[in-house]
Every structure is written in structure tokens, then in C-alpha cells.
Coordinates of C-alpha atoms in Angstrom, one line a residue:
M1 CA -11.3 7.8 -12.3
A2 CA -13.7 5.5 -10.5
R3 CA -16.1 7.2 -8.1
R4 CA -14.8 7.0 -4.5
P5 CA -17.6 6.2 -2.0
S6 CA -18.4 8.8 0.6
A7 CA -17.1 8.2 4.1
C8 CA -20.6 8.2 5.6
A9 CA -21.8 5.6 3.1
V10 CA -18.9 3.3 3.8
L11 CA -19.1 3.7 7.5
A12 CA -22.8 2.9 7.4
C13 CA -22.0 -0.2 5.4
V14 CA -19.4 -1.3 7.9
A15 CA -21.8 -0.7 10.8
I16 CA -24.5 -2.7 9.1
L17 CA -22.1 -5.6 8.6
A18 CA -21.1 -5.5 12.2
V19 CA -24.6 -5.6 13.7
A20 CA -26.2 -7.7 11.0
P21 CA -23.5 -9.9 9.4
A22 CA -26.1 -12.0 7.6
C23 CA -26.8 -9.2 5.1
A24 CA -25.5 -9.8 1.6
M25 CA -22.1 -8.3 0.9
D26 CA -20.7 -8.2 -2.6
L27 CA -17.1 -7.6 -3.6
Q28 CA -17.7 -3.9 -4.3
E29 CA -19.1 -3.3 -0.8
A30 CA -16.2 -5.2 0.8
Y31 CA -13.6 -3.1 -1.1
E32 CA -15.3 0.2 -0.2
A33 CA -15.3 -0.9 3.4
A34 CA -11.6 -1.9 3.2
L35 CA -10.7 1.5 1.7
L36 CA -11.6 3.2 5.0
Q37 CA -10.8 0.3 7.4
D38 CA -7.5 -1.1 6.2
A39 CA -4.7 0.1 8.4
T40 CA -2.0 0.1 5.6
T41 CA -4.1 2.3 3.4
R42 CA -4.9 4.7 6.3
A43 CA -1.2 4.9 7.1
A44 CA -0.6 5.8 3.5
R45 CA -3.2 8.6 3.7
A46 CA -1.6 9.9 6.8
G47 CA 1.8 9.9 5.0
L48 CA 0.3 12.0 2.3
Q49 CA -1.0 14.6 4.8
A50 CA 2.5 14.7 6.3
S51 CA 4.1 15.3 2.9
D52 CA 1.6 18.2 2.4
E53 CA 2.9 19.8 5.6
R54 CA 6.5 19.2 4.5
I55 CA 5.8 21.4 1.4
N56 CA 4.4 24.1 3.7
Q57 CA 7.6 23.9 5.8
A58 CA 9.7 24.3 2.7
K59 CA 7.7 27.3 1.4
A60 CA 7.9 28.9 4.8
Q61 CA 11.7 29.4 4.3
R62 CA 10.9 32.0 1.6
Y63 CA 9.1 34.3 4.0
P64 CA 10.5 36.7 6.6
S65 CA 11.6 35.2 10.0
V66 CA 11.1 37.4 13.1
S67 CA 12.9 36.7 16.3
M68 CA 13.1 38.4 19.6
S69 CA 15.5 38.0 22.5
A70 CA 15.5 39.6 25.9
G71 CA 17.9 39.4 28.8
Y72 CA 18.2 40.6 32.4
Q73 CA 21.4 40.5 34.5
R74 CA 22.5 41.5 38.0
N75 CA 25.9 43.0 37.8
N76 CA 28.5 43.2 40.6
L77 CA 31.3 45.4 39.4
D78 CA 34.6 46.1 41.3
R79 CA 36.6 49.0 40.1
M80 CA 40.1 49.8 41.2
Q81 CA 41.0 53.5 40.8
P82 CA 43.3 56.0 42.6
N83 CA 41.9 58.5 45.0
L84 CA 43.0 62.1 45.5
L85 CA 46.0 61.0 47.4
G86 CA 47.1 58.6 44.6
Q87 CA 46.2 55.5 46.6
E88 CA 44.3 52.7 44.8
V89 CA 40.9 52.1 46.2
T90 CA 38.2 49.6 45.2
V91 CA 34.8 50.8 44.4
N92 CA 31.9 48.3 44.2
D93 CA 28.9 48.9 42.0
R94 CA 25.8 46.8 42.0
Y95 CA 23.3 47.5 39.3
P96 CA 20.9 45.6 37.0
S97 CA 21.2 45.6 33.2
R98 CA 18.7 44.7 30.5
N99 CA 18.7 44.2 26.8
T100 CA 16.0 43.5 24.2
T101 CA 16.6 42.8 20.5
L102 CA 14.0 42.3 17.7
T103 CA 15.4 40.9 14.4
V104 CA 13.6 40.6 11.0
R105 CA 15.4 38.6 8.3
Q106 CA 14.1 38.2 4.7
P107 CA 16.0 35.8 2.4
L108 CA 16.7 37.5 -0.9
Y109 CA 18.8 34.8 -2.6
R110 CA 19.1 31.3 -1.4
K111 CA 19.2 28.6 -4.0
T112 CA 18.7 25.8 -1.5
I113 CA 15.2 27.2 -0.6
A114 CA 13.9 26.8 -4.2
V115 CA 15.4 23.4 -4.5
T116 CA 14.0 22.3 -1.2
I117 CA 10.5 23.3 -2.3
E118 CA 10.8 21.3 -5.5
Q119 CA 12.1 18.3 -3.5
A120 CA 9.2 18.5 -1.1
Q121 CA 6.8 18.4 -4.1
A122 CA 8.6 15.5 -5.6
Q123 CA 8.5 13.6 -2.3
R124 CA 4.8 14.3 -2.1
N125 CA 4.4 12.8 -5.6
D126 CA 6.2 9.8 -4.3
V127 CA 3.9 9.4 -1.3
E128 CA 0.8 10.0 -3.5
A129 CA 1.9 7.3 -5.9
G130 CA 2.5 5.1 -2.9
L131 CA -1.1 5.7 -1.7
Q132 CA -2.4 4.8 -5.2
K133 CA -0.3 1.6 -5.1
E134 CA -1.7 0.7 -1.7
T135 CA -5.3 1.1 -2.9
Q136 CA -4.6 -1.0 -6.0
N137 CA -3.0 -3.7 -3.8
L138 CA -5.9 -3.5 -1.5
A139 CA -8.2 -4.3 -4.4
V140 CA -6.1 -7.4 -5.1
R141 CA -6.1 -8.5 -1.5
V142 CA -9.8 -8.1 -1.1
T143 CA -10.5 -10.0 -4.3
E144 CA -8.1 -12.8 -3.3
A145 CA -9.7 -13.2 0.2
Y146 CA -13.2 -13.0 -1.3
T147 CA -12.6 -15.5 -4.0
Q148 CA -10.7 -17.9 -1.7
I149 CA -13.9 -18.0 0.5
L150 CA -16.0 -18.7 -2.6
F151 CA -13.6 -21.4 -3.8
A152 CA -13.6 -23.1 -0.4
R153 CA -17.4 -23.0 -0.4
D154 CA -17.5 -24.5 -3.8
Q155 CA -15.0 -27.1 -2.8
L156 CA -17.0 -28.0 0.3
A157 CA -20.1 -28.5 -1.9
F158 CA -18.1 -30.9 -4.2
I159 CA -16.8 -32.8 -1.2
D160 CA -20.3 -33.1 0.3
A161 CA -21.6 -34.6 -3.0
Q162 CA -18.6 -36.9 -3.0
K163 CA -19.2 -37.9 0.6
A164 CA -22.9 -38.6 -0.1
A165 CA -22.0 -40.8 -3.1
T166 CA -19.3 -42.6 -1.2
S167 CA -21.6 -43.2 1.8
T168 CA -24.2 -44.7 -0.5
Q169 CA -21.6 -47.0 -2.1
L170 CA -20.4 -48.0 1.4
D171 CA -23.9 -48.9 2.5
A172 CA -24.4 -50.9 -0.7
A173 CA -21.1 -52.7 -0.1
L174 CA -22.0 -53.6 3.4
K175 CA -25.3 -55.0 2.4
Q176 CA -23.8 -57.0 -0.4
F177 CA -21.1 -58.4 1.9
A178 CA -23.8 -59.3 4.5
G179 CA -25.8 -61.0 1.7
G180 CA -22.8 -62.9 0.6
S181 CA -22.3 -61.4 -2.8
G182 CA -19.9 -58.6 -1.9
T183 CA -16.2 -58.5 -0.9
R184 CA -14.4 -57.0 2.1
T185 CA -12.2 -55.1 -0.4
D186 CA -15.2 -53.1 -1.6
I187 CA -16.0 -52.1 2.0
D188 CA -12.4 -51.1 2.7
E189 CA -12.1 -49.2 -0.5
A190 CA -15.4 -47.3 0.2
Q191 CA -14.3 -46.5 3.8
A192 CA -10.9 -45.3 2.6
R193 CA -12.5 -43.0 0.1
L194 CA -14.9 -41.6 2.7
D195 CA -12.0 -41.0 5.2
M196 CA -10.1 -39.2 2.4
A197 CA -13.1 -37.0 1.7
L198 CA -13.4 -36.1 5.4
A199 CA -9.7 -35.1 5.5
Q200 CA -10.2 -32.9 2.4
E201 CA -13.3 -31.3 4.0
L202 CA -11.3 -30.4 7.1
E203 CA -8.5 -28.8 4.9
A204 CA -11.1 -26.9 2.9
R205 CA -12.8 -25.5 6.1
Q206 CA -9.4 -24.4 7.4
Q207 CA -8.7 -22.6 4.2
Q208 CA -12.1 -21.0 4.3
G209 CA -11.6 -19.9 7.9
F210 CA -8.3 -18.3 7.1
A211 CA -9.7 -16.4 4.1
Q212 CA -12.7 -15.4 6.2
R213 CA -10.4 -14.0 8.9
Q214 CA -8.3 -12.2 6.3
L215 CA -11.3 -10.5 4.8
A216 CA -12.7 -9.6 8.2
L217 CA -9.4 -7.9 9.1
L218 CA -9.4 -5.9 5.8
I219 CA -12.9 -4.5 6.4
N220 CA -12.6 -4.5 10.2
A221 CA -16.0 -6.2 10.6
P222 CA -17.4 -9.7 11.0
V223 CA -17.9 -11.7 7.8
S224 CA -20.7 -14.1 7.4
L225 CA -20.0 -16.9 4.9
A226 CA -23.7 -17.0 3.9
A227 CA -23.7 -13.2 3.2
L228 CA -21.1 -13.4 0.4
R229 CA -22.5 -13.5 -3.1
S230 CA -21.6 -16.5 -5.3
L231 CA -20.0 -16.4 -8.8
A232 CA -22.6 -16.4 -11.6
V233 CA -21.2 -19.1 -13.9
D234 CA -23.6 -18.2 -16.7
L235 CA -22.4 -14.6 -16.6
L236 CA -18.8 -15.7 -16.6
T237 CA -19.4 -17.9 -19.6
T238 CA -20.4 -15.0 -21.7
W239 CA -17.8 -12.6 -20.2
S240 CA -14.6 -11.9 -22.0
P241 CA -11.8 -9.5 -20.8
P242 CA -11.1 -6.4 -22.8
S243 CA -9.5 -7.0 -26.2
S244 CA -6.5 -4.7 -25.5
S245 CA -3.2 -6.1 -26.6
I246 CA -0.2 -6.7 -24.3
E247 CA 1.4 -3.6 -25.9
D248 CA -1.6 -1.5 -24.9
W249 CA -1.3 -2.7 -21.3
L250 CA 2.5 -2.0 -21.2
T251 CA 1.9 1.5 -22.6
Q252 CA -0.7 2.2 -20.0
A253 CA 1.6 1.0 -17.3
E254 CA 4.4 3.1 -18.5
S255 CA 2.4 6.3 -18.0
R256 CA 0.0 5.3 -15.1
S257 CA 1.7 2.6 -13.0
P258 CA 1.9 3.8 -9.4
E259 CA 5.1 1.8 -8.9
L260 CA 6.9 3.6 -11.7
G261 CA 5.4 6.9 -10.5
Q262 CA 7.0 6.3 -7.1
L263 CA 10.4 5.6 -8.6
R264 CA 10.2 8.6 -11.0
A265 CA 9.4 10.9 -8.1
R266 CA 12.4 9.4 -6.2
L267 CA 14.6 10.0 -9.2
E268 CA 13.5 13.6 -9.4
T269 CA 14.2 13.9 -5.7
A270 CA 17.7 12.6 -6.3
R271 CA 18.3 14.9 -9.2
L272 CA 17.3 17.9 -7.1
E273 CA 19.6 16.7 -4.3
V274 CA 22.5 17.2 -6.8
D275 CA 21.3 20.8 -7.3
K276 CA 21.0 21.3 -3.5
A277 CA 24.5 19.9 -3.0
S278 CA 26.0 22.2 -5.6
A279 CA 24.3 25.2 -4.0
G280 CA 26.8 24.8 -1.1
H281 CA 29.2 26.8 -3.3
M282 CA 26.7 29.6 -3.9
P283 CA 26.5 32.8 -1.8
T284 CA 23.4 33.8 0.1
L285 CA 21.9 37.2 0.5
D286 CA 19.5 38.3 3.2
A287 CA 17.8 41.6 4.1
V288 CA 18.1 42.2 7.9
A289 CA 16.4 44.8 10.1
Q290 CA 17.1 45.0 13.8
W291 CA 15.9 47.0 16.7
S292 CA 17.7 46.7 20.0
R293 CA 17.4 48.4 23.4
S294 CA 19.9 48.0 26.3
D295 CA 20.1 49.5 29.8
S296 CA 23.3 49.7 31.8
E297 CA 25.3 47.4 29.6
N298 CA 28.3 49.6 29.5
V299 CA 30.6 49.3 32.5
T300 CA 32.0 52.8 32.0
S301 CA 28.5 54.3 32.2
P302 CA 26.2 51.9 33.9
A303 CA 23.2 54.2 34.0
T304 CA 23.2 54.7 30.2
R305 CA 20.4 53.5 28.0
Y306 CA 21.0 52.7 24.3
L307 CA 18.4 52.4 21.5
N308 CA 19.8 51.1 18.2
R309 CA 17.9 50.7 14.9
T310 CA 19.7 49.0 11.9
I311 CA 18.6 47.9 8.4
G312 CA 20.7 46.5 5.6
V313 CA 21.7 43.4 3.6
Q314 CA 23.9 40.5 4.6
L315 CA 26.0 38.6 2.1
S316 CA 27.5 35.3 3.0
V317 CA 30.1 33.7 0.7
P318 CA 31.3 30.2 1.4
L319 CA 35.0 29.9 0.8
Y320 CA 36.2 26.5 2.1
S321 CA 34.5 23.7 4.2
G322 CA 37.1 21.0 4.1
G323 CA 35.8 19.4 1.0
Y324 CA 32.3 18.7 2.4
V325 CA 30.4 20.3 -0.5
S326 CA 32.4 18.3 -3.1
A327 CA 31.8 15.1 -1.3
A328 CA 28.1 15.8 -0.9
M329 CA 27.9 16.4 -4.6
R330 CA 29.6 13.1 -5.4
E331 CA 27.2 11.3 -3.1
A332 CA 24.2 13.0 -4.6
V333 CA 25.3 12.0 -8.2
A334 CA 25.7 8.4 -7.1
R335 CA 22.2 8.5 -5.5
R336 CA 20.8 9.8 -8.7
I337 CA 22.4 7.0 -10.7
Q338 CA 21.1 4.5 -8.2
A339 CA 17.6 5.9 -8.6
E340 CA 17.9 5.7 -12.4
E341 CA 18.9 2.0 -12.3
L342 CA 16.2 1.1 -9.8
L343 CA 13.6 2.7 -12.1
E344 CA 14.9 0.8 -15.1
A345 CA 14.9 -2.5 -13.1
A346 CA 11.3 -1.8 -11.9
R347 CA 10.2 -1.1 -15.5
R348 CA 11.5 -4.4 -16.7
D349 CA 10.1 -6.3 -13.8
L350 CA 6.7 -4.7 -14.2
A351 CA 6.7 -5.6 -17.9
L352 CA 7.3 -9.2 -17.0
R353 CA 4.5 -9.3 -14.3
I354 CA 2.0 -7.6 -16.6
T355 CA 2.8 -10.1 -19.3
I356 CA 2.3 -13.0 -16.8
E357 CA -1.1 -11.6 -15.6
Y358 CA -2.2 -10.8 -19.2
R359 CA -1.6 -14.4 -20.2
N360 CA -3.3 -15.6 -17.0
V361 CA -6.4 -13.7 -18.1
T362 CA -6.4 -14.4 -21.8
E363 CA -5.2 -18.0 -21.7
G364 CA -7.2 -18.5 -18.5
R365 CA -10.4 -18.0 -20.5
V366 CA -9.3 -20.8 -22.8
R367 CA -8.3 -23.0 -19.9
V368 CA -11.7 -22.5 -18.2
A369 CA -13.5 -23.6 -21.4
A370 CA -11.3 -26.7 -21.6
L371 CA -12.0 -27.5 -18.0
E372 CA -15.7 -27.1 -18.5
Q373 CA -15.5 -29.7 -21.2
A374 CA -13.4 -31.9 -18.9
E375 CA -16.0 -31.6 -16.2
R376 CA -18.8 -32.7 -18.6
S377 CA -16.7 -35.6 -19.7
A378 CA -15.9 -36.6 -16.1
E379 CA -19.6 -36.4 -15.3
R380 CA -20.5 -38.8 -18.2
L381 CA -17.7 -41.1 -17.1
A382 CA -19.1 -41.3 -13.6
Q383 CA -22.6 -42.1 -14.8
S384 CA -21.3 -44.7 -17.3
S385 CA -19.2 -46.3 -14.6
R386 CA -22.2 -46.7 -12.3
K387 CA -24.3 -48.2 -15.0
S388 CA -21.5 -50.5 -16.0
M389 CA -21.0 -51.6 -12.4
H390 CA -24.7 -52.5 -12.1
G391 CA -24.3 -54.5 -15.3
G392 CA -21.3 -56.3 -13.9
V393 CA -18.7 -54.8 -16.3
R394 CA -17.1 -52.3 -13.9
T395 CA -16.1 -52.7 -10.3
L396 CA -16.7 -50.4 -7.3
V397 CA -13.1 -49.2 -7.6
D398 CA -13.8 -48.0 -11.1
V399 CA -16.8 -46.0 -9.9
F400 CA -14.7 -44.4 -7.1
N401 CA -12.0 -43.5 -9.6
A402 CA -14.5 -42.0 -11.9
D403 CA -16.1 -40.0 -9.0
Q404 CA -12.6 -38.8 -8.0
K405 CA -11.8 -37.6 -11.5
K406 CA -15.1 -35.8 -11.5
A407 CA -14.4 -34.1 -8.2
Q408 CA -10.9 -33.1 -9.3
A409 CA -12.3 -31.7 -12.6
Q410 CA -14.8 -29.6 -10.6
R411 CA -12.1 -28.3 -8.3
D412 CA -9.8 -27.5 -11.1
L413 CA -12.5 -25.6 -13.0
A414 CA -13.6 -23.6 -9.9
R415 CA -9.9 -22.7 -9.2
A416 CA -9.3 -21.7 -12.8
R417 CA -12.3 -19.4 -12.8
Y418 CA -11.3 -17.6 -9.6
E419 CA -7.6 -17.4 -10.6
M420 CA -8.6 -15.8 -13.9
L421 CA -10.7 -13.1 -12.1
V422 CA -7.9 -12.4 -9.6
A423 CA -5.4 -12.1 -12.4
Y424 CA -7.7 -9.6 -14.1
V425 CA -7.8 -7.4 -11.0
R426 CA -4.1 -7.7 -10.5
L427 CA -3.5 -6.8 -14.2
Q428 CA -5.6 -3.6 -13.7
A429 CA -3.7 -2.8 -10.6
L430 CA -0.3 -3.2 -12.2
A431 CA -1.2 -1.1 -15.2
G432 CA -2.5 1.7 -13.0
S433 CA -6.1 1.6 -14.0
D434 CA -8.7 3.7 -12.3
E435 CA -9.2 2.8 -8.6
G436 CA -11.5 -0.2 -8.3
A437 CA -11.9 -0.7 -12.0
G438 CA -11.1 -4.4 -11.8
I439 CA -13.3 -4.8 -8.7
A440 CA -16.3 -3.3 -10.5
V441 CA -15.9 -5.7 -13.4
V442 CA -15.6 -8.8 -11.2
N443 CA -18.5 -7.6 -8.9
R444 CA -20.8 -7.7 -11.9
L445 CA -20.1 -11.4 -12.3
L446 CA -21.4 -12.2 -8.8
R447 CA -25.0 -13.2 -8.1

């Protein structure tokens, strides 16, 4: 398992980011801060604590229960009885009465208690797997937000270079037109390309702002764009994902995937619900001890005090409940079948998603290499077009088209690099790897 950062260290990191957002923040630091600050993850941790208490509640049913009751009454008793002459007379008695009872009950045999304890443990396993799933998803969300910011920053750099080149060409076209050697078409073409670059710049800044806000919400602290570390292209060039086969990833996911772990725990809960429903036909046996004291509770002798002590066993045998137990069993069996089918459906869907992300990583590396070659070719085309334009062979439109191809190749290459890294983190999350394993690998590729 990956080492979880201490709470003090992460809180200190978040505090530093809040008061000094210009400090550098790599992907690992962002993820560690999000582990403590993300509301969804904290809610999952609270759910795990609640499930622990549910286990304690289930276990408490095995222990003795002690109850005490006390009562006080004011009695107004009218008695009709014959006197010495045989005449009926009414005698009114006013007196208080009191009673106190202490009962201790110890379950000796209740099948539902044992099943309830097992169910509570299975439900805790469900919640624990849910927490692991949230932390894995958090790694993907942090990586996506972080890389989207880096991609927008790269895209803005490409657009700035494109704007500078277009502005230079626009100035040259204006001068040539003023000197009588240029055309109005060249000016309009350069202006249209510059306006398009400005529109693309606005879109890229909007995307960057959204990703910046998303990351800030995850770590609950301001995010400085200048503080984020950039992707080290030279390190990425020599990096290659682990050589595990798709079968290895699927095997790992089968045993460690938090999604499948959740559904297995729910299937176990459903299976135990069948046992609990069948226990409705089973007898229960309790040991009961009782101590009671009563004063003036007998109308024939109001001034009498009783002190009673009893100890014994109590057997309860269910005979008939209108078919409730049978119906509950049929419902529990149907729920168990439902849980089995949901598990199988999730297993198939997970295999498909792992296959997709595996290919995004392995084939993404090949795609990045191809786009790197395409970028070099586009760069040479742009340079050749400018030289040819100066020699009178190419036009300004040809230069703009070559520059546009170069910018597109640069954007496609940058996007492919970040998508490959995000796919790698997502693959680690789907397969149930150690917490933050994908984050650590990607973080080493940042400068």
C-alpha cells in the first residue's frame, strides 16, 4: 500500500497553499491535500465510522439487557359491603401504591443475532470498499484537473506563438500593400487568422479557468497557475508504462477492484438476509431474572407489601404469522439473485473499461511518438513555406495554412500526452492498485 501522508503534513501543505499560492505544487501534493479536503472522500470516511458503530450495535444484542420500571399511583377505592344489620354500605379507601421491577435478560439462542453481526460486517466491507473507490476516483479527478490546466497553458503558449507570427505577417502585408506590391486579400487573410487565434485564446483561457476552479475545490485552497509544475517532455519520452499484459490487469482487478469489492459485500449481505428471514421460523431462548417490589397493589389488602424474586428461562416458538416469514424469505432470495446479476454485470463492464484504458496507455505511447514526428514535419513545412514565399513560389495563404497545421500538430501532441497519463491513472484506479500509485508515477514526470 502507498504511504498515506500524515494529517498534520497535509494540513500544513494546504495552509501554505492558502497563504502563499505562488509556491510550487506538484501533482502528489495536490492529491494529498485533496485526500483531506475533498467533501466526497470525507463523507465516505464518516460512513465507515458509522458502519463501525453499526457492528457494535449488532454485537450488543449478544449481551445482557437490564431494564428497570417504577410506578406510583393514587388509589380511590369504593367498597360496597353489608354492615351488621345486613344493609349495604359504601366504604371509601384512599391510599397510595408503588411498584418497582428490575429485569435482566440474557439471550441464549437467537439465530438472528449472529446473522445480524455478520451482516453488519459485510456492510462495513461495502463501505470500506466504497471509501477505497472514492480515493481512487479522487486520484483521477485531481489528475484530470491538473493536466487540463497544463494542457490549457501549453495551448496558450502555442496560440501566443501563432499570434506573434500572424501579427508579423499582417504588418508585412500592410507594408507591402502600402508600397503597392501587396494585395488586400493578404491583409484580410492575415486579419482573419489573427481574429481566429484570439477566439481560440479566449476558449483556452475559459477551459483553464474551469480546471483551475475544479482543482481549487478539490484541495479547498487557491491554485496559482504559475505554481503548477510542467510536464517534463524529455522524461516522458523515455518513460514507458509497465509491461503487464491485459490479462494481468484483469486478474488484479478481479481480486482488488473496489467496485467489485463493494458488490461482493452487497451479495454477502443479501445472502445473509436469506438466513435472517429463515430464522423467523426458529425458536428463541432467553435467560430471565427479575426482582420486583410492590406496595399496596392488592385491593383486598391495601397495606400489604410484596417482594418477588424470579429466575428462569423463556422459550418463544413462532407458530404462524400470516405467511410473513415465507414472503420475507422469497423477497430475500430475489434480492440475492439481483445482487449476483449486478456483480456479474459490473465484472463485464469493468473488464471493458480496463481494456479501453489499457489500450489508451499502450497505444497512446505509439500515438505520441507518431504525433511527435508529425510536429517535426509540420515545423519543417512551416519553415519551407516561409522561405518559398520569400522566393515567390508560395503565397501568404500557404504560410498561414502551414502555421495552422503546425499549431494543430502541437495541440494534438500535447493532448495525447496528457490523455495517456490520465488513462494510466484511471487504469490503476480501475484495477484497484495501491492508493496513489498512478499519481506517484505521473508526478515523477513533472518538472
